[in-house]
Amino acid sequence: MLLLQAFFLLSAWAALAMYQGWQVASIIATWTWRYGEHDLWEKFRMKLSIPYKMREGETVLYGWDNLNLIFYFFCPVVVAFCYSVYAMCLPATAKSGLHARVATLLAAAWRPLHRCLTWQLPFRRTWLWWCGGLSLAEALLWAAWVVVHVVGIWDQVNYQSSYRLEGFKQVGMTFYVPQSVLKLEAISIAMAWIIYIDTAILFFPVAHNSFLNRMLGIPYAALVRFHRWVGHFAIWLTLGHGVFYYAFWMCDPTVNFWTMFFDWGKEYGIVSLAGTIALVFALGLWATSIKFVRRNFYKLFYWSHIVCFLGYLVFALIHYYWGWYLYSSLCLLAADLVVRSYYAQKGAHITSFRISEDGRLAEITVTVEPHVFQEPHKLAGAHIFLKVPAVSRLDYHPFTVTRAEPDPVTRATRLTVAIKQYGRWTKDLLAMLPHTRQSLRVRVWRPFDELPPAQHWEQFGGIVAVAGGVAVTPVTAIINDLMARRNAAANRQPPTGGAADHDSSSGSDSQPPPPAGPQRVLLLFAARNAADFCALEEPVLREAAAGGWLEVRAYYTGCLEHEKGAARGGATATVEGAAGGGKAPPFADPGSVMSGIAIKGGAHPSPSASFGSGEHPSSLFGRVSAAFWTFIGWFFPADFLTDRQYIWVVLLAYLGGFMGIIMTQAAAVEILSTNNYYHDGYWRVGLVAVSVMSVQSLGLPALFVLGPAYLTRLWRRFKRAPFNPDFLGASAFPVVAYVAGGQVVALESGTAVPVTRGRPDVAAAVRGFVAEVRAAGGRTAVVSGGPEPMMDAVALAVAELNDNFSAPAVVLHPVAHEL
Ligand SMILES: Cc1cc2nc3c(=O)[nH]c(=O)nc-3n(C[C@H](O)[C@H](O)[C@H](O)COP(=O)(O)OP(=O)(O)OC[C@H]3O[C@@H](n4cnc5c(N)ncnc54)[C@H](O)[C@@H]3O)c2cc1C
């Protein structure tokens, strides 16, 4: 299995590297990178030219373009195809014998290499702040990227400014423009060439449903970093391309700047004004994607990303229709969009919920109709996108599934999700929940980035999880999973060494061996609001209180006065001031226990006291159209695409894109057939390119894969009764967040976990834990999720521990709560 995996992984990268390698190799060998001159691939390339049969002597696709298509278009498809077929053929269980031995050998060889490649470079704080960290592998990738850019630009400048001019001189052309001015144009054109490479790769990491994510095993949130990095390059080069051209027009005595600026293809062949418009869209895209905007104005970022991307695409191709190269990765995005359109709109209902007393945290149960999820247990820890039409018709928001279980009667899937109040959408949802008295129709989008399967954690001697606020949800999913496996293992053991005493450390011979998997799990959980402790689930607290393999250390980092202000009367989970009652310095005095923090009111708040008495805030009604959503729901298929269907979607998206290219080139021959390069019909070729390529790469898979699937599902749906699960009820959390006498108390079972005031020293805790696990001869996994400073502290601690190459590596699993 590992052998095959390694093969496909290598072939995927080889496909990309070969293209880049070819470019650089041919440049270095001949110092040329051009259409018609001799290079390493000349003979092969010439054979690939496709003549245009409709017009004598015309070529529809030049060999040079065709060669690039092979690398850009077909290699990814072949890899996608092979990998997907391989994924489908994987055995459910690991094989034994020779295969297992080879796999072990490969794993043994890979581990030290992996360790070197993931080693974090010095100036770690700076890298973390600047780009989220930099490993050796990433630095090497960057270095290669920079080399390709520098060599490419240098070579093109060389070619454009000397060789091309020499050629023109030989045929008797005279230049009235100084060489230095012509150099400005040469640099600009060189940059445009390199934008080809950047944009061609730009979209590979952003597809949610992509063979690349699956193959590399890198979660979407981590892969998207590469999209950002390449995006920066592409936009800076686009800006450079524009600026150098503007400078050229200004310095060129033979042209008028404004004539060139506003030219729509008549003066220059290429549509200059469309280029400027594309540049404006690119800059808009860049400005609204920077972290500050993304984090503080997410909707602005989201919508402007879509609008500016489309604007850029359309005007860039009108500017220069040969820019269709960027379709190499756009076809994968097209396949992703097709799959997403099928994955959205899965019928689901919120059938119950619990909400904290301050209304800032809720745990909802989403019941998804039967047949949608075949293996619900795999969903714990996955991210789902949720749309609540009653709150917003358009918005989907990502959340982590903490528990997933099938309903034994209806076979529907019940997903549990904890939602914390953040901005507008979550605030509206949490404000609406207490007024909900019937199951609430929602939409669920297929999960992505499932956590590694439970077996993954078994290779570690210990796991330390550091979580802040609601980011504890994926950790809860892991712990739930581990608990379930331990319980299952304990239940399988003979009665003499039964489940009850599997944590005992008496060491007698009659004791059963400890269950596989980590022997110690430590959760450091910091919360700013007392209500956040509700996110710690009762079974987790109970297991921790038993004092066995699981230890939970809770930290309260909030400001007491703020808590006091936020508290309401009655049975509210109120936190009173510590000794002195005043405002405690935030995060001061880490070690001290929160004595004196007490709760007013002890009993469960009665659901009827909090729920069902109020009305919906009227502003929310305007957004609901239950009939519309019920109607729409009928059209959307219940389940997801199979792997086989996914393969076809990818293949047809690429085929559609390729057919679009051929049609574009044919249209170019027709429209520009007068051989007059300066043609006012040039912009139409760009429009043809955008239209035919988009329609075909989206349309072909939609028509041939989704169409039949929709019709089949629709037919089945008419035969099936609509799914309307009962509302199971609403309640307040059973006051898990009683922070009384420095304890988090789970009232239902009476178990308690101590709470420490102040921020945890995560670095020290991780170091201490790893030292203990290493002493016992095990490896440690570190899971971290929460605010950025906390994640950075964990990343630094792990990087430092991994500097010691003689000790076992510490594996870091950051989990994202922000994109
Ligand atoms: C992978 C992942 C898993 C998450 N799991 C949970 C969870 O289990 N529980 C929980 O309470 N929260 C979770 N979140 C955060 C949750 O998605 C946001 O709190 C919520 O979307 C905020 O929406 P808002 O309109 O209330 O706030 P806003 O003020 O609009 O947004 C606040 C922040 O939330 C993020 N965000 C908002 N909308 C989206 C979106 N459509 N897609 C991606 N990010 C968005 C952005 O980073 C934004 O800066 C998760 C986020 C991600 C990316």
PDB file of C-alpha atoms and ligand atoms in Angstrom, residues 294-296 298 383 385 396-400 417-420 422-427 448 470 473 816-819, ligand 1:
ATOM      1  CA  ARG A 294      -9.977  38.153   5.713  1.00  0.00           C
ATOM      2  CA  ARG A 295     -10.243  37.898   9.463  1.00  0.00           C
ATOM      3  CA  ASN A 296     -12.225  41.083  10.156  1.00  0.00           C
ATOM      4  CA  TYR A 298     -14.846  37.789   5.957  1.00  0.00           C
ATOM      5  CA  HIS A 383     -15.626  19.784   9.067  1.00  0.00           C
ATOM      6  CA  PHE A 385     -20.492  23.390   6.069  1.00  0.00           C
ATOM      7  CA  TYR A 396     -22.456  28.298   4.510  1.00  0.00           C
ATOM      8  CA  HIS A 397     -20.244  28.200   7.637  1.00  0.00           C
ATOM      9  CA  PRO A 398     -17.732  25.523   8.581  1.00  0.00           C
ATOM     10  CA  PHE A 399     -17.986  23.643  11.889  1.00  0.00           C
ATOM     11  CA  THR A 400     -16.324  20.607  13.404  1.00  0.00           C
ATOM     12  CA  VAL A 417     -21.657  20.380  16.527  1.00  0.00           C
ATOM     13  CA  ALA A 418     -20.666  23.035  19.086  1.00  0.00           C
ATOM     14  CA  ILE A 419     -21.188  26.592  17.894  1.00  0.00           C
ATOM     15  CA  LYS A 420     -19.764  29.622  19.599  1.00  0.00           C
ATOM     16  CA  TYR A 422     -18.559  34.998  16.879  1.00  0.00           C
ATOM     17  CA  GLY A 423     -19.955  37.478  14.342  1.00  0.00           C
ATOM     18  CA  ARG A 424     -23.301  38.256  12.778  1.00  0.00           C
ATOM     19  CA  TRP A 425     -24.317  34.815  11.557  1.00  0.00           C
ATOM     20  CA  THR A 426     -23.527  32.875  14.727  1.00  0.00           C
ATOM     21  CA  LYS A 427     -25.094  35.644  16.816  1.00  0.00           C
ATOM     22  CA  PHE A 448     -13.960  17.781   4.157  1.00  0.00           C
ATOM     23  CA  VAL A 470     -14.371  26.290  20.923  1.00  0.00           C
ATOM     24  CA  THR A 473     -14.141  20.469  19.353  1.00  0.00           C
ATOM     25  CA  ALA A 816      -7.795  25.165  11.726  1.00  0.00           C
ATOM     26  CA  HIS A 817     -10.666  27.270  12.987  1.00  0.00           C
ATOM     27  CA  GLU A 818     -10.020  30.158  10.680  1.00  0.00           C
ATOM     28  CA  LEU A 819      -9.131  30.160   7.004  1.00  0.00           C
TER      29      LEU A 819
HETATM   30  C1  LIG B   1     -12.304  24.385   9.499  1.00  0.00           C
HETATM   31  C2  LIG B   1     -13.093  25.193  10.491  1.00  0.00           C
HETATM   32  C3  LIG B   1     -13.752  24.562  11.543  1.00  0.00           C
HETATM   33  C4  LIG B   1     -14.505  25.320  12.457  1.00  0.00           C
HETATM   34  N1  LIG B   1     -15.152  24.684  13.490  1.00  0.00           N
HETATM   35  C5  LIG B   1     -15.888  25.406  14.373  1.00  0.00           C
HETATM   36  C6  LIG B   1     -16.608  24.770  15.468  1.00  0.00           C
HETATM   37  O1  LIG B   1     -16.598  23.557  15.647  1.00  0.00           O
HETATM   38  N2  LIG B   1     -17.321  25.571  16.304  1.00  0.00           N
HETATM   39  C7  LIG B   1     -17.361  26.946  16.152  1.00  0.00           C
HETATM   40  O2  LIG B   1     -18.044  27.603  16.939  1.00  0.00           O
HETATM   41  N3  LIG B   1     -16.700  27.548  15.159  1.00  0.00           N
HETATM   42  C8  LIG B   1     -15.969  26.841  14.262  1.00  0.00           C
HETATM   43  N4  LIG B   1     -15.309  27.466  13.216  1.00  0.00           N
HETATM   44  C9  LIG B   1     -15.399  28.918  13.118  1.00  0.00           C
HETATM   45  C10 LIG B   1     -16.750  29.287  12.489  1.00  0.00           C
HETATM   46  O3  LIG B   1     -16.788  28.847  11.145  1.00  0.00           O
HETATM   47  C11 LIG B   1     -16.895  30.790  12.510  1.00  0.00           C
HETATM   48  O4  LIG B   1     -16.894  31.187  13.861  1.00  0.00           O
HETATM   49  C12 LIG B   1     -18.186  31.245  11.906  1.00  0.00           C
HETATM   50  O5  LIG B   1     -18.210  30.932  10.539  1.00  0.00           O
HETATM   51  C13 LIG B   1     -18.289  32.739  12.133  1.00  0.00           C
HETATM   52  O6  LIG B   1     -19.289  33.314  11.327  1.00  0.00           O
HETATM   53  P1  LIG B   1     -19.922  34.708  11.769  1.00  0.00           P
HETATM   54  O7  LIG B   1     -20.710  35.299  10.657  1.00  0.00           O
HETATM   55  O8  LIG B   1     -20.650  34.529  13.050  1.00  0.00           O
HETATM   56  O9  LIG B   1     -18.674  35.620  12.096  1.00  0.00           O
HETATM   57  P2  LIG B   1     -17.834  36.546  11.141  1.00  0.00           P
HETATM   58  O10 LIG B   1     -17.485  37.747  11.927  1.00  0.00           O
HETATM   59  O11 LIG B   1     -18.504  36.718   9.826  1.00  0.00           O
HETATM   60  O12 LIG B   1     -16.553  35.668  10.896  1.00  0.00           O
HETATM   61  C14 LIG B   1     -15.600  35.453  11.908  1.00  0.00           C
HETATM   62  C15 LIG B   1     -14.490  34.580  11.373  1.00  0.00           C
HETATM   63  O13 LIG B   1     -15.034  33.292  11.074  1.00  0.00           O
HETATM   64  C16 LIG B   1     -14.474  32.787   9.867  1.00  0.00           C
HETATM   65  N5  LIG B   1     -15.561  32.572   8.908  1.00  0.00           N
HETATM   66  C17 LIG B   1     -16.708  33.234   8.808  1.00  0.00           C
HETATM   67  N6  LIG B   1     -17.473  32.750   7.829  1.00  0.00           N
HETATM   68  C18 LIG B   1     -16.781  31.741   7.272  1.00  0.00           C
HETATM   69  C19 LIG B   1     -17.017  30.840   6.197  1.00  0.00           C
HETATM   70  N7  LIG B   1     -18.143  30.865   5.498  1.00  0.00           N
HETATM   71  N8  LIG B   1     -16.041  29.952   5.892  1.00  0.00           N
HETATM   72  C20 LIG B   1     -14.895  29.920   6.582  1.00  0.00           C
HETATM   73  N9  LIG B   1     -14.624  30.726   7.627  1.00  0.00           N
HETATM   74  C21 LIG B   1     -15.545  31.629   7.961  1.00  0.00           C
HETATM   75  C22 LIG B   1     -13.493  33.801   9.383  1.00  0.00           C
HETATM   76  O14 LIG B   1     -12.195  33.437   9.817  1.00  0.00           O
HETATM   77  C23 LIG B   1     -13.913  35.060  10.071  1.00  0.00           C
HETATM   78  O15 LIG B   1     -12.842  35.930  10.268  1.00  0.00           O
HETATM   79  C24 LIG B   1     -14.568  26.721  12.315  1.00  0.00           C
HETATM   80  C25 LIG B   1     -13.919  27.346  11.242  1.00  0.00           C
HETATM   81  C26 LIG B   1     -13.186  26.599  10.343  1.00  0.00           C
HETATM   82  C27 LIG B   1     -12.500  27.287   9.208  1.00  0.00           C
END
